[in-house]
mmCIF file of C-alpha atoms in Angstrom:
data_model
loop_
_atom_site.group_PDB
_atom_site.id
_atom_site.type_symbol
_atom_site.label_atom_id
_atom_site.label_comp_id
_atom_site.label_asym_id
_atom_site.label_seq_id
_atom_site.Cartn_x
_atom_site.Cartn_y
_atom_site.Cartn_z
ATOM 1 C CA MET A 1 3.339 -5.804 50.325
ATOM 2 C CA LYS A 2 -0.018 -6.590 52.140
ATOM 3 C CA ARG A 3 -2.308 -7.414 48.826
ATOM 4 C CA ILE A 4 0.094 -10.648 48.841
ATOM 5 C CA ILE A 5 0.293 -11.692 52.009
ATOM 6 C CA ILE A 6 -3.534 -11.019 51.773
ATOM 7 C CA VAL A 7 -2.716 -13.279 48.940
ATOM 8 C CA ILE A 8 -1.520 -16.483 50.162
ATOM 9 C CA VAL A 9 -3.358 -16.207 53.457
ATOM 10 C CA LEU A 10 -6.362 -17.012 50.836
ATOM 11 C CA PHE A 11 -4.456 -19.459 48.868
ATOM 12 C CA PHE A 12 -3.363 -21.934 52.290
ATOM 13 C CA ASN A 13 -7.182 -21.265 53.566
ATOM 14 C CA LEU A 14 -8.963 -22.533 50.219
ATOM 15 C CA VAL A 15 -6.466 -25.224 49.258
ATOM 16 C CA GLY A 16 -5.963 -26.433 52.592
ATOM 17 C CA ASN A 17 -9.873 -25.990 53.725
ATOM 18 C CA ALA A 18 -10.938 -28.292 50.385
ATOM 19 C CA GLN A 19 -10.900 -31.525 51.270
ATOM 20 C CA ASP A 20 -11.524 -32.828 54.218
ATOM 21 C CA ASN A 21 -8.057 -35.237 54.001
ATOM 22 C CA SER A 22 -5.811 -33.203 56.881
ATOM 23 C CA VAL A 23 -2.539 -33.623 58.629
ATOM 24 C CA GLU A 24 -2.254 -33.818 61.971
ATOM 25 C CA LYS A 25 -2.844 -31.746 64.504
ATOM 26 C CA ASN A 26 0.559 -31.695 66.039
ATOM 27 C CA ILE A 27 3.804 -34.323 66.211
ATOM 28 C CA PHE A 28 6.961 -35.146 67.834
ATOM 29 C CA GLY A 29 9.878 -37.003 66.732
ATOM 30 C CA ILE A 30 13.167 -38.080 66.380
ATOM 31 C CA GLN A 31 15.442 -38.670 63.450
ATOM 32 C CA THR A 32 18.534 -40.232 62.317
ATOM 33 C CA GLY A 33 20.106 -40.515 59.344
ATOM 34 C CA LEU A 34 23.426 -41.042 57.470
ATOM 35 C CA PHE A 35 24.398 -37.431 57.839
ATOM 36 C CA GLY A 36 23.188 -36.638 61.595
ATOM 37 C CA ALA A 37 20.508 -37.310 63.849
ATOM 38 C CA TRP A 38 17.460 -34.639 64.761
ATOM 39 C CA ILE A 39 14.367 -33.653 67.452
ATOM 40 C CA THR A 40 11.495 -32.690 65.219
ATOM 41 C CA ASN A 41 7.803 -30.850 65.104
ATOM 42 C CA GLU A 42 5.106 -31.129 62.772
ATOM 43 C CA THR A 43 2.672 -28.363 63.154
ATOM 44 C CA ARG A 44 -0.927 -27.953 60.834
ATOM 45 C CA LEU A 45 -1.405 -24.979 59.296
ATOM 46 C CA ALA A 46 -4.142 -25.622 57.244
ATOM 47 C CA ASN A 47 -6.031 -29.209 56.307
ATOM 48 C CA LYS A 48 -2.487 -30.109 53.226
ATOM 49 C CA PHE A 49 -0.137 -28.158 55.256
ATOM 50 C CA SER A 50 2.242 -28.223 58.166
ATOM 51 C CA LEU A 51 5.492 -26.675 59.184
ATOM 52 C CA ARG A 52 7.893 -28.980 60.287
ATOM 53 C CA SER A 53 10.490 -27.421 62.541
ATOM 54 C CA GLU A 54 13.465 -29.279 63.690
ATOM 55 C CA ILE A 55 16.445 -29.132 65.794
ATOM 56 C CA GLY A 56 19.476 -31.951 65.417
ATOM 57 C CA MET A 57 23.737 -32.801 64.922
ATOM 58 C CA ASP A 58 24.221 -32.213 61.127
ATOM 59 C CA LEU A 59 27.440 -34.855 60.245
ATOM 60 C CA GLY A 60 30.204 -33.498 58.094
ATOM 61 C CA LEU A 61 33.451 -33.757 56.555
ATOM 62 C CA VAL A 62 36.702 -32.128 57.078
ATOM 63 C CA VAL A 63 39.578 -32.940 54.671
ATOM 64 C CA ASP A 64 43.346 -31.402 56.722
ATOM 65 C CA TYR A 65 46.125 -30.277 54.629
ATOM 66 C CA GLY A 66 47.692 -33.464 54.714
ATOM 67 C CA ASP A 67 44.446 -34.670 53.318
ATOM 68 C CA ASP A 68 43.538 -36.521 56.728
ATOM 69 C CA VAL A 69 39.366 -37.091 56.169
ATOM 70 C CA THR A 70 38.145 -35.950 59.579
ATOM 71 C CA SER A 71 34.350 -36.035 60.706
ATOM 72 C CA LEU A 72 32.877 -33.651 62.758
ATOM 73 C CA PHE A 73 28.978 -32.712 64.269
ATOM 74 C CA ILE A 74 27.664 -29.061 63.838
ATOM 75 C CA PRO A 75 24.055 -27.967 65.134
ATOM 76 C CA THR A 76 22.079 -27.333 62.743
ATOM 77 C CA ILE A 77 18.288 -25.676 62.917
ATOM 78 C CA ARG A 78 15.451 -25.809 60.600
ATOM 79 C CA MET A 79 12.301 -24.768 59.280
ATOM 80 C CA GLU A 80 10.639 -25.807 56.405
ATOM 81 C CA PRO A 81 6.589 -25.408 55.345
ATOM 82 C CA ARG A 82 5.193 -28.167 53.775
ATOM 83 C CA TRP A 83 2.721 -29.316 51.477
ATOM 84 C CA HIS A 84 0.909 -33.163 51.654
ATOM 85 C CA TYR A 85 -0.348 -32.374 48.057
ATOM 86 C CA ASN A 86 -1.528 -36.551 47.761
ATOM 87 C CA LEU A 87 -3.045 -36.730 50.750
ATOM 88 C CA ASP A 88 -6.478 -37.682 49.186
ATOM 89 C CA LYS A 89 -5.368 -40.048 46.682
ATOM 90 C CA ARG A 90 -3.454 -41.701 49.423
ATOM 91 C CA VAL A 91 -6.801 -42.450 51.406
ATOM 92 C CA GLU A 92 -8.846 -43.493 48.701
ATOM 93 C CA LYS A 93 -6.329 -46.577 47.667
ATOM 94 C CA GLY A 94 -6.989 -47.301 51.379
ATOM 95 C CA ARG A 95 -3.603 -46.105 52.451
ATOM 96 C CA SER A 96 -2.395 -45.155 56.044
ATOM 97 C CA ILE A 97 -2.278 -40.904 56.638
ATOM 98 C CA LYS A 98 -1.028 -41.283 59.913
ATOM 99 C CA ASN A 99 1.952 -39.091 61.223
ATOM 100 C CA ASN A 100 1.370 -37.491 57.565
ATOM 101 C CA SER A 101 2.575 -40.516 56.038
ATOM 102 C CA SER A 102 2.646 -38.826 52.176
ATOM 103 C CA ASN A 103 4.513 -37.088 49.412
ATOM 104 C CA PHE A 104 5.757 -33.285 50.048
ATOM 105 C CA LEU A 105 6.796 -30.275 48.439
ATOM 106 C CA ALA A 106 8.957 -28.298 50.620
ATOM 107 C CA LEU A 107 11.040 -24.815 51.508
ATOM 108 C CA ASN A 108 13.575 -25.908 53.437
ATOM 109 C CA PHE A 109 15.528 -23.202 56.020
ATOM 110 C CA ILE A 110 18.388 -24.388 57.417
ATOM 111 C CA TYR A 111 21.140 -22.598 59.785
ATOM 112 C CA SER A 112 24.042 -23.813 60.808
ATOM 113 C CA PRO A 113 25.457 -21.780 63.519
ATOM 114 C CA ASP A 114 29.183 -21.628 64.145
ATOM 115 C CA TRP A 115 28.337 -22.025 68.250
ATOM 116 C CA PHE A 116 29.897 -25.354 68.276
ATOM 117 C CA TYR A 117 31.421 -28.244 66.942
ATOM 118 C CA ILE A 118 31.540 -32.092 67.528
ATOM 119 C CA SER A 119 35.242 -33.448 66.174
ATOM 120 C CA LYS A 120 38.810 -35.233 67.116
ATOM 121 C CA MET A 121 40.432 -32.355 65.311
ATOM 122 C CA ASP A 122 40.885 -29.465 66.557
ATOM 123 C CA ASN A 123 41.009 -25.745 65.499
ATOM 124 C CA ILE A 124 38.346 -27.008 62.919
ATOM 125 C CA ASN A 125 37.090 -23.477 61.074
ATOM 126 C CA VAL A 126 33.166 -23.607 60.771
ATOM 127 C CA ILE A 127 31.188 -20.871 58.896
ATOM 128 C CA SER A 128 28.156 -20.058 59.763
ATOM 129 C CA THR A 129 25.454 -20.864 56.989
ATOM 130 C CA LEU A 130 21.776 -19.785 55.771
ATOM 131 C CA SER A 131 20.089 -21.823 53.047
ATOM 132 C CA ILE A 132 17.141 -22.195 51.438
ATOM 133 C CA ILE A 133 16.289 -24.948 49.679
ATOM 134 C CA PRO A 134 12.331 -26.085 47.801
ATOM 135 C CA LYS A 135 12.836 -30.001 47.622
ATOM 136 C CA TRP A 136 10.213 -33.166 47.069
ATOM 137 C CA ALA A 137 10.618 -35.990 49.387
ATOM 138 C CA ILE A 138 8.431 -38.672 50.823
ATOM 139 C CA LYS A 139 7.088 -39.757 54.418
ATOM 140 C CA ARG A 140 6.207 -43.139 55.276
ATOM 141 C CA ASN A 141 5.280 -45.518 58.579
ATOM 142 C CA ILE A 142 6.542 -48.675 58.518
ATOM 143 C CA GLY A 143 4.206 -51.008 58.908
ATOM 144 C CA ASN A 144 1.556 -49.896 61.227
ATOM 145 C CA SER A 145 3.799 -48.170 64.214
ATOM 146 C CA ASN A 146 4.895 -44.713 64.671
ATOM 147 C CA PHE A 147 8.424 -45.905 62.667
ATOM 148 C CA ASN A 148 8.958 -44.152 59.887
ATOM 149 C CA TYR A 149 11.413 -43.318 56.893
ATOM 150 C CA GLU A 150 11.843 -40.399 55.050
ATOM 151 C CA ALA A 151 13.913 -39.692 51.504
ATOM 152 C CA GLY A 152 13.884 -36.472 49.400
ATOM 153 C CA PHE A 153 15.668 -34.284 47.603
ATOM 154 C CA GLY A 154 16.502 -30.184 46.857
ATOM 155 C CA ILE A 155 18.600 -27.818 44.958
ATOM 156 C CA GLY A 156 19.265 -24.287 46.612
ATOM 157 C CA TYR A 157 20.731 -21.945 47.454
ATOM 158 C CA ALA A 158 23.508 -20.752 50.994
ATOM 159 C CA ILE A 159 24.379 -18.017 52.273
ATOM 160 C CA TYR A 160 27.831 -18.397 54.140
ATOM 161 C CA PHE A 161 28.736 -15.904 56.457
ATOM 162 C CA GLU A 162 32.574 -15.168 57.650
ATOM 163 C CA GLU A 163 33.560 -12.675 60.377
ATOM 164 C CA TYR A 164 36.013 -10.989 58.418
ATOM 165 C CA GLY A 165 36.226 -10.802 54.283
ATOM 166 C CA GLY A 166 32.304 -11.206 53.880
ATOM 167 C CA ASP A 167 29.306 -12.993 52.983
ATOM 168 C CA ARG A 168 29.638 -16.020 50.076
ATOM 169 C CA SER A 169 27.367 -17.620 48.566
ATOM 170 C CA GLY A 170 26.371 -20.277 45.793
ATOM 171 C CA ALA A 171 24.429 -23.403 45.087
ATOM 172 C CA ALA A 172 23.004 -25.982 48.130
ATOM 173 C CA VAL A 173 22.008 -29.630 48.232
ATOM 174 C CA ASP A 174 19.956 -31.361 50.507
ATOM 175 C CA LEU A 175 19.699 -34.499 50.359
ATOM 176 C CA HIS A 176 18.303 -37.250 53.170
ATOM 177 C CA ALA A 177 17.648 -40.276 54.115
ATOM 178 C CA ARG A 178 16.094 -40.697 57.293
ATOM 179 C CA ILE A 179 14.819 -43.376 60.118
ATOM 180 C CA GLY A 180 12.436 -42.291 62.915
ATOM 181 C CA TYR A 181 10.214 -42.440 66.183
ATOM 182 C CA THR A 182 7.060 -40.572 66.348
ATOM 183 C CA PHE A 183 5.726 -40.201 69.571
#
């Protein structure tokens, strides 16, 4: 296990320090999209690697027994290591990398607890979920402002923690399109 950790640390140092173009040290922002709203932080780990963390509310849909569809918001906590693989290419073409504008690969860890929900329907059974989803995404600034948009897609694995009856698991999809502001 120690050897694996050493190899990973050396890989991040070699790849991350190979170029001068780098992600920003620490940025905060807010984002919203069709499926919720989030407060975000992105911290540099190495020149091309960052750790994105966010807390927010995801939108979900519930279908009751009478086939009525109701929306609900549930809290989510995300941690997402990102590899911004095209920073050098963007700089060579004269494009901005401000606020970590780039294409990136990420490993998304999403925890959706059953702490509470917001909905007009009562007695909804929300199950705590942990999802692990590798994904590809882009982030771009809108003009020369601090407004940005982000879009991405990934398929991974979810574990559903049920209080009674054991844990269950299955496929999970992360499809997002967001607009935000970086402070």
